[in-house]
Coordinates of N, CA and C in Angstrom, one line a residue:
X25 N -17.4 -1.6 -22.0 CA -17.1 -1.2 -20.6 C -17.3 -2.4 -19.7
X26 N -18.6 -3.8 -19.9 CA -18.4 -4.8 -19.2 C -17.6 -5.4 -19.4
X27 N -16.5 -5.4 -20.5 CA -15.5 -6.1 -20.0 C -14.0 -5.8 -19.3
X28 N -14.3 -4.7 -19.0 CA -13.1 -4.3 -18.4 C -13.1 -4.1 -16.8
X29 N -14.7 -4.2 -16.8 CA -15.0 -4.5 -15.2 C -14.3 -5.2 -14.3
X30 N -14.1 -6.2 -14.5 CA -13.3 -7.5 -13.8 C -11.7 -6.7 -13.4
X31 N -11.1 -7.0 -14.4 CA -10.1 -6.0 -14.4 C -9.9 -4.6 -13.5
X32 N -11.3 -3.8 -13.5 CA -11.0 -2.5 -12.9 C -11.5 -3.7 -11.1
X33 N -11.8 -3.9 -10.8 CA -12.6 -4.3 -9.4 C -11.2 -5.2 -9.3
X34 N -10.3 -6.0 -9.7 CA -9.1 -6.8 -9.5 C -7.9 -5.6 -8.9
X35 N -7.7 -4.5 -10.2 CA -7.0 -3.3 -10.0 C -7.1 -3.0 -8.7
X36 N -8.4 -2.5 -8.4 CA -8.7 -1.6 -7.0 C -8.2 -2.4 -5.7
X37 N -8.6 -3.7 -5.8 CA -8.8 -4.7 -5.0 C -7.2 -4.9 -4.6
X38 N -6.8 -5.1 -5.3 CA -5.0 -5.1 -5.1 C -4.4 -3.9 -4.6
X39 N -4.9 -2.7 -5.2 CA -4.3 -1.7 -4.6 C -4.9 -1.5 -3.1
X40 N -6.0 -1.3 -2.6 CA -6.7 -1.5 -1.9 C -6.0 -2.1 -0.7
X41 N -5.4 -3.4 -1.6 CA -4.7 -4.5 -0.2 C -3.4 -4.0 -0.1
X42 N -2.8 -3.5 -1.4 CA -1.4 -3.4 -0.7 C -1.6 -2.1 0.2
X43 N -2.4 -0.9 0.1 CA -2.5 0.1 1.6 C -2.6 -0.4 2.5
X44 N -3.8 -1.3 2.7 CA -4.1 -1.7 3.9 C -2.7 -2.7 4.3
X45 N -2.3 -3.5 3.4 CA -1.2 -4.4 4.2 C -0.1 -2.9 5.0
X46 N 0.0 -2.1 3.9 CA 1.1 -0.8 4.0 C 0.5 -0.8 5.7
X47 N -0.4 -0.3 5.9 CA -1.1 0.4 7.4 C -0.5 -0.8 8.4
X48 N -0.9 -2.1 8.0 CA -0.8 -3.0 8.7 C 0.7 -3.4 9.5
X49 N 1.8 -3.3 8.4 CA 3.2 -2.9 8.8 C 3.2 -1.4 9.0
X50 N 2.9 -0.8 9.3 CA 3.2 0.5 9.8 C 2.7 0.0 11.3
X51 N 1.6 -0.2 11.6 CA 1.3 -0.1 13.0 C 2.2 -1.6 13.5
X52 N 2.4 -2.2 13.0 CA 3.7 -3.5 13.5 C 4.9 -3.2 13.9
X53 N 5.6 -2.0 12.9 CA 6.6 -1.3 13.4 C 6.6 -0.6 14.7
X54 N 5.4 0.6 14.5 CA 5.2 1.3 15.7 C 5.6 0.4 17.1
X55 N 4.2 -0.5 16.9 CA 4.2 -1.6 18.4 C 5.8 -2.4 18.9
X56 N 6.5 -2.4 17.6 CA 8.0 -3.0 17.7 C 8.8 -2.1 18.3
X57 N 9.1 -0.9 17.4 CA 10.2 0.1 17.6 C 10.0 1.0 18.2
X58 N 8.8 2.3 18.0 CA 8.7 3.0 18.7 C 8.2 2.7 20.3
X59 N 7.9 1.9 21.1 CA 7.9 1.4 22.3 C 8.8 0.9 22.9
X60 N 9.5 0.8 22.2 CA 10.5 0.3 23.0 C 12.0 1.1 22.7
X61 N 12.5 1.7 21.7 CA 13.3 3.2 21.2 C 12.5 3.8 20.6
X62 N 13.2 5.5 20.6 CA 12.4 6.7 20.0 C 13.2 6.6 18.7
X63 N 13.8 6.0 18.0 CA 14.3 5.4 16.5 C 13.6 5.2 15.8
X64 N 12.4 4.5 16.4 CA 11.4 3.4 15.4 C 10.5 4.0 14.3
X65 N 10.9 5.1 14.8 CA 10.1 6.9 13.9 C 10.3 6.8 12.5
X66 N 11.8 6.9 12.4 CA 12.4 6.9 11.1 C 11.7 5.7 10.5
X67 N 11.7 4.1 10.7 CA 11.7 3.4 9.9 C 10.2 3.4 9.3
X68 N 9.6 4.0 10.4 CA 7.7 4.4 10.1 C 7.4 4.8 8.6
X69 N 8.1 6.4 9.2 CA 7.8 6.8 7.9 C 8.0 6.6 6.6
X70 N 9.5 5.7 6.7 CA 10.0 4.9 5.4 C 9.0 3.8 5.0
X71 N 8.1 2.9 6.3 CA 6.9 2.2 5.6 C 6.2 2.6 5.1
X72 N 5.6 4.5 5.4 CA 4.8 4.8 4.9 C 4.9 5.4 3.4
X73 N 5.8 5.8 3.1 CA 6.8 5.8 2.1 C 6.5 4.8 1.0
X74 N 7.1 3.5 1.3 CA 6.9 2.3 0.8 C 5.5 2.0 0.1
X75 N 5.1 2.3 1.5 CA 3.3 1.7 1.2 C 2.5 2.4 -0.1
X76 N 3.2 3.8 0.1 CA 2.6 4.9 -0.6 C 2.8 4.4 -2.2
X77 N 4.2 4.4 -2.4 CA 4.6 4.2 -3.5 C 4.2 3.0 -4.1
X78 N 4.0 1.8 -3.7 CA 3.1 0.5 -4.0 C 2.1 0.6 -4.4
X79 N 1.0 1.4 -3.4 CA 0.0 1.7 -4.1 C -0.4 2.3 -5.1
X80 N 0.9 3.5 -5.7 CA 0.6 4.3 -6.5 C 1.2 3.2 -7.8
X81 N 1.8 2.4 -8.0 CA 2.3 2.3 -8.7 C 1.3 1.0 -9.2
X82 N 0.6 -0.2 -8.2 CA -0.6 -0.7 -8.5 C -1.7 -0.4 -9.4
X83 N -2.2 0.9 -8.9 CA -2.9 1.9 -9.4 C -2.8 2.2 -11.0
X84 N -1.3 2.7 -11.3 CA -1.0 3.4 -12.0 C -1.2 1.8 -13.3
X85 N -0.5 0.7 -12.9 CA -0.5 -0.5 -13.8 C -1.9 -1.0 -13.9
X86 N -2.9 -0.7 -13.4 CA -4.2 -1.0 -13.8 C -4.9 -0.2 -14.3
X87 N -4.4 1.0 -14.1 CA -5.0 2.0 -15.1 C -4.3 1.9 -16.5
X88 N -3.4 1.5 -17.0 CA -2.5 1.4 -18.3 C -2.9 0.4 -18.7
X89 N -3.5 -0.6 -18.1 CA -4.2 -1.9 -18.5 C -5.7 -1.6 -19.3
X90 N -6.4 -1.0 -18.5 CA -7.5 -0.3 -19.0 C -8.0 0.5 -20.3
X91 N -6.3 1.3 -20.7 CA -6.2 2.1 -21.4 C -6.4 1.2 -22.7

């Protein structure tokens, strides 16, 4: 199990960042689009979308790594 430590703490860590980057373009968008047209909605929730699926899929390749 201590060697796969590194590995699981690297996994998280990446996933971890691509949410947070996800959140980070999400509220970029907002400040962009939605303030200035009521459009900017749609592209939101496609970041969040995005973001979602990045992370899951991060996740999912560090856990197959583990296996």
């Amino acid at each position: 199990m201590s060697d796969t430590l590194p590995i699981l703490i690297a996994g998280y860590s990446i996933a971890i960042f691509g949410f947070v980057s996800s959140v980070i373009s999400l509220w970029l968008i907002y400040k962009i689009t939605v303030l200035h047209n009521g459009f900017g909605l749609i592209s939101a929730a496609q970041s969040i979308v995005e973001g979602s699926i990045l992370f899951f899929n991060v996740f999912v390749a560090y856990t197959t790594i583990l296996m």
